[in-house]
XYZ file of C-alpha atoms in Angstrom:
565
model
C 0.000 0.000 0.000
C 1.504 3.599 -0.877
C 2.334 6.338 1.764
C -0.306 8.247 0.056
C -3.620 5.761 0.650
C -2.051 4.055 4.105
C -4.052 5.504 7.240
C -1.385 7.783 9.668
C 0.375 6.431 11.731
C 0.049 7.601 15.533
C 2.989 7.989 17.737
C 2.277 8.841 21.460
C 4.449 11.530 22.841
C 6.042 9.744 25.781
C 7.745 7.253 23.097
C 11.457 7.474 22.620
C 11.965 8.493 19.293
C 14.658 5.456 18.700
C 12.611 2.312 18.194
C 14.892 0.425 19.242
C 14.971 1.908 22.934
C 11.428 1.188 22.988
C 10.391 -1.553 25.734
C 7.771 -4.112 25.709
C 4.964 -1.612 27.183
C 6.098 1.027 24.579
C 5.431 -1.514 21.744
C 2.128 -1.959 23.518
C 0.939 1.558 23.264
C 2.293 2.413 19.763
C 0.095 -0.355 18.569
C -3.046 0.462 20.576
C -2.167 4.131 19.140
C -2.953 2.542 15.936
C -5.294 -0.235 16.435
C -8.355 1.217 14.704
C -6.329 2.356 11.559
C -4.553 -0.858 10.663
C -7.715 -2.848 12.005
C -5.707 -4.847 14.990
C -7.941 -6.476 17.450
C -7.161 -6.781 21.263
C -6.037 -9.914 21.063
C -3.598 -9.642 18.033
C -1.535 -7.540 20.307
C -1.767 -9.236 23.516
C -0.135 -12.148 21.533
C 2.781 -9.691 21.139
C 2.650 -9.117 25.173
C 3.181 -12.232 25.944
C 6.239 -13.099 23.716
C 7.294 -9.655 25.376
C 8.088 -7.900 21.773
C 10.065 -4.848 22.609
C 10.687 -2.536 20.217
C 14.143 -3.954 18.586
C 12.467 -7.164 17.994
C 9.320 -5.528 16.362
C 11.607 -4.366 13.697
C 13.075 -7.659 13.565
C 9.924 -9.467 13.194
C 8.879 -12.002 10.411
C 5.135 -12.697 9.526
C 6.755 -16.649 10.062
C 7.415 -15.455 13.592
C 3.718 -14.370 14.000
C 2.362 -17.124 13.031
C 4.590 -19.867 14.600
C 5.788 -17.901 17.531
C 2.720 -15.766 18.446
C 0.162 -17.812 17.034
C -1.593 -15.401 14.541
C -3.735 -15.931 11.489
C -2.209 -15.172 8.164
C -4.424 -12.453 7.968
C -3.332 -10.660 11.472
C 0.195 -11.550 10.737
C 0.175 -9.434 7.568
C -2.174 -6.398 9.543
C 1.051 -6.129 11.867
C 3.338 -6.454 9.294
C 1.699 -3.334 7.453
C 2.085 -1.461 10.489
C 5.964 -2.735 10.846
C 6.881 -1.619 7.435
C 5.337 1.308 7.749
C 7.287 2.333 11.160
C 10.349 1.323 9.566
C 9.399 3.884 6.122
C 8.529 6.689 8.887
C 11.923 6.234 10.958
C 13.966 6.115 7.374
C 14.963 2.514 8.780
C 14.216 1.066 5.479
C 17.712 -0.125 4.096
C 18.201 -1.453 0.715
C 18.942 -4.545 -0.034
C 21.897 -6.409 1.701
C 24.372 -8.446 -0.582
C 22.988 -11.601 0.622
C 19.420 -10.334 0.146
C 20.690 -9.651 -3.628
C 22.282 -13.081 -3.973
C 18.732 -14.533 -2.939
C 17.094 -12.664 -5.202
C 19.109 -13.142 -8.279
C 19.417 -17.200 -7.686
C 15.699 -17.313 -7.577
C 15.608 -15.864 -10.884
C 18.440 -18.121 -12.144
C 16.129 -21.270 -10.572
C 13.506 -19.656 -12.683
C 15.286 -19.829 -15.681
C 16.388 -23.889 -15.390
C 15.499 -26.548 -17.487
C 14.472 -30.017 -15.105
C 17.153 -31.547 -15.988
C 19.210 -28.423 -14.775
C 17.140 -28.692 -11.832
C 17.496 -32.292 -11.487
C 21.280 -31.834 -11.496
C 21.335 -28.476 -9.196
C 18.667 -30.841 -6.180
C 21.100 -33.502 -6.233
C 24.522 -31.153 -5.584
C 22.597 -29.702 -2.610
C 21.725 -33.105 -1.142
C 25.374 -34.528 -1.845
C 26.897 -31.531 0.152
C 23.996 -32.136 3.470
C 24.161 -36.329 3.201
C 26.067 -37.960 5.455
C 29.125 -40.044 4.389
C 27.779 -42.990 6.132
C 26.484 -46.164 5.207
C 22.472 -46.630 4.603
C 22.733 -49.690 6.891
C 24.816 -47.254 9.775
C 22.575 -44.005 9.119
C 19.562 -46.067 9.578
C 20.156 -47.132 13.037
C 18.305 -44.590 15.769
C 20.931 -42.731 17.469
C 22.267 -41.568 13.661
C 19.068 -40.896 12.560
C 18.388 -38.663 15.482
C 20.954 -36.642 15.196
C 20.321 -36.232 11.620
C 16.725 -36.204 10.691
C 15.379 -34.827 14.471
C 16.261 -31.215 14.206
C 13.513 -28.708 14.838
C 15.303 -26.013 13.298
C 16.100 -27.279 9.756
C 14.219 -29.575 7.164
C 16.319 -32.664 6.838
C 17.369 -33.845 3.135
C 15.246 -36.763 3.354
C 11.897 -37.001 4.059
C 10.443 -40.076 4.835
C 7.321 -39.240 7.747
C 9.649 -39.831 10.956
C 10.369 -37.664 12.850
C 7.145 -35.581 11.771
C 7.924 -32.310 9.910
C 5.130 -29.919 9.026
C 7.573 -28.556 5.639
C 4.873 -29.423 2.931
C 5.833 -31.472 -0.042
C 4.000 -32.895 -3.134
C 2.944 -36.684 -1.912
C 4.832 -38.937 -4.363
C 1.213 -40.048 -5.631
C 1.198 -36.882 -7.635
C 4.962 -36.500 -8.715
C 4.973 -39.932 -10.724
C 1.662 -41.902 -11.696
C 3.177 -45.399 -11.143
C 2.843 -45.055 -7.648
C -0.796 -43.521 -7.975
C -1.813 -46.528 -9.932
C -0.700 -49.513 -7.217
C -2.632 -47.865 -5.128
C -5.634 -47.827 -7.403
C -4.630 -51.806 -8.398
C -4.189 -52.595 -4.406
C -8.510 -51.935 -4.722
C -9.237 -53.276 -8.110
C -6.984 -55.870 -8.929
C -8.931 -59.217 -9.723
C -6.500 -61.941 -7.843
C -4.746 -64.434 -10.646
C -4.057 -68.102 -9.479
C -0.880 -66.641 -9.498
C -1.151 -63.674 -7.254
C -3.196 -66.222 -4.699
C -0.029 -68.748 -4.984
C 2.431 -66.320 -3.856
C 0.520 -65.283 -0.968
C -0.331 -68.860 0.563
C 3.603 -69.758 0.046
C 4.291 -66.431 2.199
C 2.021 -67.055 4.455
C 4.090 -70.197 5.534
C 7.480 -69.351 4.342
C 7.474 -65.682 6.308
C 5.559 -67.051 9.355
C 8.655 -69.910 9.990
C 11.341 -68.710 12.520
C 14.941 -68.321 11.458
C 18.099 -67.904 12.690
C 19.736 -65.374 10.813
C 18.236 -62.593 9.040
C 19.755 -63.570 6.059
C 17.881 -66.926 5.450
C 14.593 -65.108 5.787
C 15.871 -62.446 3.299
C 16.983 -65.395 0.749
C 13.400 -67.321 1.180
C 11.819 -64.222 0.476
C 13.802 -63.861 -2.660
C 13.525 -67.584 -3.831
C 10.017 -66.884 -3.946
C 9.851 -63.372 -5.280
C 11.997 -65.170 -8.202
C 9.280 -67.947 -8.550
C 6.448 -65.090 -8.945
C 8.778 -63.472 -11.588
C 10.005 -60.082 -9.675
C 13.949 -61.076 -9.258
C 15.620 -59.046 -6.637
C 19.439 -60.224 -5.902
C 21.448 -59.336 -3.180
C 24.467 -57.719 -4.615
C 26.013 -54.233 -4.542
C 24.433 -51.076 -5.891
C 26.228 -49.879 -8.937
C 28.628 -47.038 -7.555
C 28.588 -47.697 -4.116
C 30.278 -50.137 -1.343
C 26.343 -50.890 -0.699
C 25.118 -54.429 -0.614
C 20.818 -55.039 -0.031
C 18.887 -57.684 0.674
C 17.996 -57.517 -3.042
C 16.901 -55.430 -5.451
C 16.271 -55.102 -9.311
C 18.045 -52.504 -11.520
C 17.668 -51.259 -15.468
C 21.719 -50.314 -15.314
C 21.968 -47.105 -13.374
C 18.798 -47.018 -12.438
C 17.310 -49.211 -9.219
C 13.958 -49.704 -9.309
C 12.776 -51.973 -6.805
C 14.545 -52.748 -2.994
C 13.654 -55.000 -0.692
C 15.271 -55.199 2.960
C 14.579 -57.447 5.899
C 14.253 -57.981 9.424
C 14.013 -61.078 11.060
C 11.727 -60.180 13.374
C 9.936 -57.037 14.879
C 12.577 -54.867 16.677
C 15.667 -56.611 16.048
C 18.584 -54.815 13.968
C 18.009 -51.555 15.647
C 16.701 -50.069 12.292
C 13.476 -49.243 10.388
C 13.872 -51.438 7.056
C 11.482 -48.828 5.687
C 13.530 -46.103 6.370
C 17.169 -48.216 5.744
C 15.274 -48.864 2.065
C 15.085 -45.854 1.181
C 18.302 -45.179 2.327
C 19.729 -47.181 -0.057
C 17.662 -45.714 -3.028
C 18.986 -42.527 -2.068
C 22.431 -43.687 -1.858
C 21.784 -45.385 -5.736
C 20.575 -42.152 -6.941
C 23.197 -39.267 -5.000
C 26.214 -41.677 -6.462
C 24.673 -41.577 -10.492
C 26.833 -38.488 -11.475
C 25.274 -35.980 -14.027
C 24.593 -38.074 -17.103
C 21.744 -40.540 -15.899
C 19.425 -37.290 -14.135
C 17.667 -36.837 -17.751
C 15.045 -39.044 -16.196
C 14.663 -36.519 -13.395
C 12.605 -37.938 -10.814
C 14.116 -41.949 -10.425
C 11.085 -43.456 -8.723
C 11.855 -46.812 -6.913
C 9.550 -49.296 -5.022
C 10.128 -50.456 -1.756
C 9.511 -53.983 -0.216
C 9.942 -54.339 3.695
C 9.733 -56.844 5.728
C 9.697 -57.464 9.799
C 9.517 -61.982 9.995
C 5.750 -62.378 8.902
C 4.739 -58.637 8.605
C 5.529 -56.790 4.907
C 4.657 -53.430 3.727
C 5.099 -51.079 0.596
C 6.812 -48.078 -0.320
C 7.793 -45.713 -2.773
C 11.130 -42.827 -3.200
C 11.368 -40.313 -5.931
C 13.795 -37.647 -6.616
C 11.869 -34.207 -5.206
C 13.330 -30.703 -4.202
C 13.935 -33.069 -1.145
C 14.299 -37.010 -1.584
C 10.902 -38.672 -0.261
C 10.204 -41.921 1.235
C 6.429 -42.706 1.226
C 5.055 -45.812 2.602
C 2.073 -47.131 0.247
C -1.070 -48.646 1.572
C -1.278 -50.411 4.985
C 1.542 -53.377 6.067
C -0.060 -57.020 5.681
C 0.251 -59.484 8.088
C 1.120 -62.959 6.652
C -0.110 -64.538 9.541
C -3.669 -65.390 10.855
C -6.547 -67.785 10.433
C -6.026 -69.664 7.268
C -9.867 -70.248 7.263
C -10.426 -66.206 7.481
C -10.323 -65.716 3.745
C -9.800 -61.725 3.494
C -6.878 -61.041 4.826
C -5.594 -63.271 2.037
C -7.396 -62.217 -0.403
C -6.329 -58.743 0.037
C -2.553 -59.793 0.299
C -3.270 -61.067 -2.762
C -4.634 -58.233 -4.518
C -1.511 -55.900 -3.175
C 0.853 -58.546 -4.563
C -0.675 -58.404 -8.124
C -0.671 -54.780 -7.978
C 3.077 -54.784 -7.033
C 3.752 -57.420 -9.840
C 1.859 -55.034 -12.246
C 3.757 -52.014 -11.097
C 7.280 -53.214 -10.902
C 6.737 -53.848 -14.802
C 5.682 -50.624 -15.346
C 8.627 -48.986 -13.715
C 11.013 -51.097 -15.633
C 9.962 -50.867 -18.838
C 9.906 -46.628 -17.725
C 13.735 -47.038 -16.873
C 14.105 -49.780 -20.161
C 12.255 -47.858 -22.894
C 12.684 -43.753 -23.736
C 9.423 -43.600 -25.478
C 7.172 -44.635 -22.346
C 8.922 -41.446 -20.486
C 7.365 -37.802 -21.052
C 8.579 -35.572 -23.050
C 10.397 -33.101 -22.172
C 11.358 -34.524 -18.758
C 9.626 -33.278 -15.950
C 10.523 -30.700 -13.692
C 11.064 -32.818 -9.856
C 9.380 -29.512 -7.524
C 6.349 -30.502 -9.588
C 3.600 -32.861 -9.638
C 3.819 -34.843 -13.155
C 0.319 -33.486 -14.806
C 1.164 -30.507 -17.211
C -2.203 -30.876 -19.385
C -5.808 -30.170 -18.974
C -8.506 -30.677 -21.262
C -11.089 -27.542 -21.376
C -14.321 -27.842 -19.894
C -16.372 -26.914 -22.876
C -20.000 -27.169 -24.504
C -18.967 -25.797 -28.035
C -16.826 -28.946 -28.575
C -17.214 -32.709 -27.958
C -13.520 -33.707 -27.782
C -12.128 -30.519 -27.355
C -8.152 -30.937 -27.135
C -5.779 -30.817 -24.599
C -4.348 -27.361 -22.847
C 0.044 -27.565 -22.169
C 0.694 -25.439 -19.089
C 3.859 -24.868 -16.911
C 4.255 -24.169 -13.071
C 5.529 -20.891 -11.746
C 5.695 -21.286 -8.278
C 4.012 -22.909 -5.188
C 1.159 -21.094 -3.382
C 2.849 -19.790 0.027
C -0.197 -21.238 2.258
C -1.188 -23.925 -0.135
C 1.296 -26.952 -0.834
C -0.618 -28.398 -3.529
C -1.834 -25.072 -5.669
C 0.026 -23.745 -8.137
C 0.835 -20.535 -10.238
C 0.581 -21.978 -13.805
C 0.684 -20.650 -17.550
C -0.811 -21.873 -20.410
C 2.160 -22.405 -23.151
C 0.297 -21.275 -26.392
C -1.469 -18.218 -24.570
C 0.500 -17.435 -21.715
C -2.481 -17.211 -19.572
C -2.179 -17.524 -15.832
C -3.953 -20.179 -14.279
C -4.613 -21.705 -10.759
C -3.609 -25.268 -10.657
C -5.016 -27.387 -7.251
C -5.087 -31.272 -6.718
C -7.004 -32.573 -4.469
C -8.792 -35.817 -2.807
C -12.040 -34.134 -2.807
C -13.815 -31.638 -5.056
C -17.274 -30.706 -5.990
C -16.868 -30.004 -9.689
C -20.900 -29.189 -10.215
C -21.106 -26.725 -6.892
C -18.286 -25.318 -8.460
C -19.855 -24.463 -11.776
C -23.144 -23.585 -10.332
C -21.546 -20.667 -8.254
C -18.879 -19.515 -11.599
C -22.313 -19.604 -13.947
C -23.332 -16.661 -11.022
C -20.291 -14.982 -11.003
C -19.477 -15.911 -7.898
C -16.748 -17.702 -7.863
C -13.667 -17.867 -10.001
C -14.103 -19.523 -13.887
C -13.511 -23.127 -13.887
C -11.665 -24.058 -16.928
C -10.557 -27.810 -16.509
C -11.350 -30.432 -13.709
C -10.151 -34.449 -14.187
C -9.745 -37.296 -11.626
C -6.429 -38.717 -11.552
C -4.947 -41.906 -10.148
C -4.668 -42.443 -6.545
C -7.857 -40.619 -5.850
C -6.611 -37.447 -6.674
C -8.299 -34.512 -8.873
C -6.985 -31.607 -11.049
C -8.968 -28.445 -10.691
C -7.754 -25.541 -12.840
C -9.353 -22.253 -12.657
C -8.922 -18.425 -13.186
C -6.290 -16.623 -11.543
C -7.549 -13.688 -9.498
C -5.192 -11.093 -9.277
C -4.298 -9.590 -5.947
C -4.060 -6.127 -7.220
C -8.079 -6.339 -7.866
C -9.675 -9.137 -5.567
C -8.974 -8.588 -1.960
C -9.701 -10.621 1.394
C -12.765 -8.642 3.451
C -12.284 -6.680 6.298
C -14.307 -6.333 9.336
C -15.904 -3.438 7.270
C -17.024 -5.579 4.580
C -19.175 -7.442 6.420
C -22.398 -6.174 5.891
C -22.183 -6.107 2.491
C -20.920 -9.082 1.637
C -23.405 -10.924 3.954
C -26.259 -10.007 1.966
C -24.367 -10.911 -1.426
C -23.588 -14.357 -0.147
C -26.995 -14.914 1.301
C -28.105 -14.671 -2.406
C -25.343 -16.676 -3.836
C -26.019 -19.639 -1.653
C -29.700 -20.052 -1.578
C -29.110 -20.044 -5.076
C -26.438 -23.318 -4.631
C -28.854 -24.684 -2.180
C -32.007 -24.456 -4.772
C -29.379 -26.425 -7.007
C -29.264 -29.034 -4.612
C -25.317 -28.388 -3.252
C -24.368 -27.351 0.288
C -20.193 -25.804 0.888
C -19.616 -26.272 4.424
C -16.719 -24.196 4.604
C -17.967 -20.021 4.178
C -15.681 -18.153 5.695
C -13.952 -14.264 5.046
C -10.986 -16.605 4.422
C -12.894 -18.516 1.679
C -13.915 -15.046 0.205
C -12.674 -12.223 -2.214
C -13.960 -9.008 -2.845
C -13.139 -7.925 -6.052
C -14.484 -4.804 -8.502
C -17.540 -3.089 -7.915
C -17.987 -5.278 -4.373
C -17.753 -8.515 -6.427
C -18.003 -11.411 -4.013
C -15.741 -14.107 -5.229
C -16.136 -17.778 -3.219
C -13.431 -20.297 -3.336
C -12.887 -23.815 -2.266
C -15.030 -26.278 -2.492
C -13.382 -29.002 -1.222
C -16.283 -30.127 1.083
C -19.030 -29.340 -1.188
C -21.881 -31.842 -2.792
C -24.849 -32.835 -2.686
C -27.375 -32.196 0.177
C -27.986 -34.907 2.450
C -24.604 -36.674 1.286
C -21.709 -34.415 1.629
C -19.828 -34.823 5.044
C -17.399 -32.924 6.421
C -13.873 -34.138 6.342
C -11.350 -35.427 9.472
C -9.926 -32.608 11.721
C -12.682 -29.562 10.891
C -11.395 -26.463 13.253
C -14.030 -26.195 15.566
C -14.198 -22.348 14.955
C -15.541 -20.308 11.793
C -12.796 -17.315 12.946
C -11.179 -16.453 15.443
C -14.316 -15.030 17.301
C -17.060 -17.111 16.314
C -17.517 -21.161 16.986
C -18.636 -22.981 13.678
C -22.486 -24.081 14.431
C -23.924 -26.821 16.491
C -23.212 -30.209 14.603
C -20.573 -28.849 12.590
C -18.062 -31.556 13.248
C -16.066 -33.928 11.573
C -17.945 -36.788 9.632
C -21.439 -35.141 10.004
C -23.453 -34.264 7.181
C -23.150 -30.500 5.904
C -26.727 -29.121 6.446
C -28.080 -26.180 4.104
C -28.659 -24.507 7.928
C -24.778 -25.185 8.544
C -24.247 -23.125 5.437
C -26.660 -20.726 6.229
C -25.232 -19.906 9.876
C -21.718 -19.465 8.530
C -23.223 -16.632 6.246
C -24.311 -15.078 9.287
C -20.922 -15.132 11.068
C -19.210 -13.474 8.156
């Protein structure tokens, strides 16, 4: 906002005129001074009280730092940031930009400017220089992996789910299909006398008791060979590295397995020490083989009778994912599901680990060009449209990553350079959608497809910041009425939203009321909210009665939410 249109800023005469002699009560009154103007509410600065914010750190503050350390909404976070900024423009204590600031700057723009394989290339120099020189089989045990992956302060180079780190990344599911479509096969995969075979010879060669891990690691092979998915036990290429087995197209490992002899022996996670030794395969390829970009790789790990599934792929981290839920291969032999299902995972594995070798064995089964690794794999959507029947596919590239939304995406179309919102997700009411865009009121949809894994593509207009805004206190009125007519209107069309909030809104030219997300939407009487719903609509006001996860979104739900706005 320009010095001309910002609201003045109030400065009470007992303050020092150096900020940064300012103590934490003097904070306190500058920004009571100013409350009304920058629209701060009581409790926004209380927050500031109690991490006792004098007036050096208030010039040292991050809107990160108000929302992790203080605990504010994006929206208050960026309200005291205004009035930060500000200070610092009135106190000429705005300083242009330090060398390292500069360096930032101009390496985002080289980033911008890579090719993927460039990328590819630039990922796996940073991760060489932060791995550890240390064997997968010695990093994997708990002490090492600690040390290394159970900082609080910094995001680890590999990300495989333990310790838990809230830095968002694209699942795997969505940066290669492979690993979308097991999990689809691990539902819809008709058993073969083959597939049901395998299992019952598991069931009683994994249940036995060994001696040595290495005897259950070479029945497991013997009869991964017999069901025609060899893994051998031999070094990976490039490395001092020896597995339990796996299965390589040259460079290029595509399936792992790695053993236990029984639950909590070894000291070590065989899922984690798996991908471990994918990651060693790919850090120790050299330049040449990274024109396939992402190297996805299957895992197979066992504890004695207990296997699961996983998958690793080459990211702007490198991610371990485990796939579907570990199988016991022990039980009732009577109780015919449990087997059945093993059954069904197996011929989806058997399925999959051909598909990933003949990706690795044959260029022309590999897109082209290669894809870029920060980015989920999709890069075409076909056009929702009523002029043509088989209208034909739209090429876009990703920009950038939505700062509060991992999985949208700042997107251009190739041909028109149009800017587009990209989102994937699990859930998505494609009809509420269009009912509310046909009104105006919510942003165009141009393109909506389910993908493998359960996913779904939703591409829509861009709304640029410079026009659509998020309300303010003082938009309330207005906007309630708007939205009372927009969703009476979805409700006559038989659709509820369950999720209207100012956060969920933009107000864009001539009071335009723009509503986004609709995640939870569908039908009335059969849309549900989701796991985890935040029990409050804002920060004020407590979502209504019933509003709670796995209940049915009412049209009065809906209707109560407008009220709260």
């Amino acid at each position: 906002m320009s010095m001309s249109t910002s609201p003045a800023m109030q400065f009470p005469e007992e303050l020092h005129q150096d900020v940064k002699e300012w103590e934490e009560d003097d904070v306190q009154k500058f920004l009571k001074s100013n409350q009304s103007s920058f629209k701060l509410k009581d409790e926004h600065i209380q927050k500031l009280r109690e991490q006792d914010v004098s007036g050096e750190t208030l010039l040292e503050i991050t809107p990160e730092k108000l929302k992790q350390d203080c605990g504010l909404t994006l929206g208050a976070a960026e309200r005291i940031m205004k009035i930060v900024n500000r200070l610092k423009e009135e106190k000429g204590l705005v300083q242009p930009p330090t060398e390292a600031v500069q360096r930032s700057a101009a390496e985002k723009r080289k980033r911008s400017e890579e090719n993927p394989e460039e990328t590819a290339k630039r990922i796996c120099d940073e991760l060489r220089h932060q791995w550890p020189s240390d064997s997968p089989s010695t990093l994997a045990q708990k002490s090492n992996l600690q040390g290394w992956l159970g900082s609080k302060n910094t995001v680890p180079p590999f990300l495989c789910g333990r310790p838990f780190h809230s830095e968002p990344r694209i699942p795997i599911t969505l940066l290669h299909p492979v690993f979308a479509q097991f999990l689809d096969d691990c539902e819809q995969h008709d058993p073969t006398p083959e597939d049901n075979a395998i299992v019952d010879k598991l069931t009683v060669d994994m249940c036995n008791f060994y001696d040595y891990e290495a005897k259950r690691a070479r029945a497991f092979r013997d009869l991964m060979l017999e069901y025609k998915i060899p893994v051998t036990p031999t070094y990976i290429e490039g490395t001092s590295y020896s597995t339990d087995g796996h299965a390589s197209v040259g460079h290029y490992v595509y399936l792992i397995t790695e053993a236990k002899n029984e639950m909590g022996t070894g000291g070590r996670d065989p899922y984690i020490q798996s991908g471990l030794y994918h990651a060693a395969s790919v850090l120790n390829l050299g330049d040449q083989p990274l024109k396939l970009g992402l190297l996805p790789c299957f895992h197979i790990y066992y504890n004695g009778a207990s296997i699961g599934f996983a998958g690793s792929i080459l990211s702007n981290k490198f991610l371990l994912e485990p796939l579907g839920d570990i199988l016991p291969l022990y039980g009732n032999p009577l109780f015919a599901p449990p087997l059945k299902k093993s059954a069904q995972v197996f011929g989806a594995l058997k399925k999959a680990v051909k598909r990933l070798k003949e990706y690795y064995e044959k260029p022309d089964l590999r897109p082209n060009p290669m894809p870029d690794p920060r980015y989920p794999y999709i890069t075409c959507y076909t056009p929702l449209s009523e002029a043509e029947t088989n209208p034909p596919p739209i090429t876009f590239r990703y920009n950038d990553r939505h700062p509060h939304s991992p999985l949208l995406f700042f997107c251009e179309e190739i041909e028109s350079k149009k800017t587009l919102l990209v989102k994937f997700v699990l859930n998505y009411s494609k009809e509420a959608h269009l009912v509310c865009a046909e009104r105006g009121c919510a942003p165009m949809l141009y393109g909506f497809e389910k993908l493998a894994g359960g996913w779904h593509v939703v591409v829509m207009e861009y709304l640029s910041p410079s026009e659509h805004k998020e309300p303010q206190s003082s938009d309330r009125i207005r906007i309630r009425g708007a939205m009372k007519e927009h969703i009476s209107e979805l409700h006559r069309q038989g659709y509820v939203h369950g999720d209207i909030r100012r956060s969920n809104l933009l107000i864009g030219p001539e009071d335009s009321v723009k509503l986004l997300d609709f995640d939870w939407a569908g039908l009335i009487g059969v849309a549900k909210y989701p796991r985890r719903v935040n029990p409050m609509a804002d920060k004020l006001n407590e979502r209504p009665r019933g509003a709670v996860d796995g209940a049915l979104i009412t049209v009065e739900h809906d209707l109560a939410m407008v009220e709260l706005l």
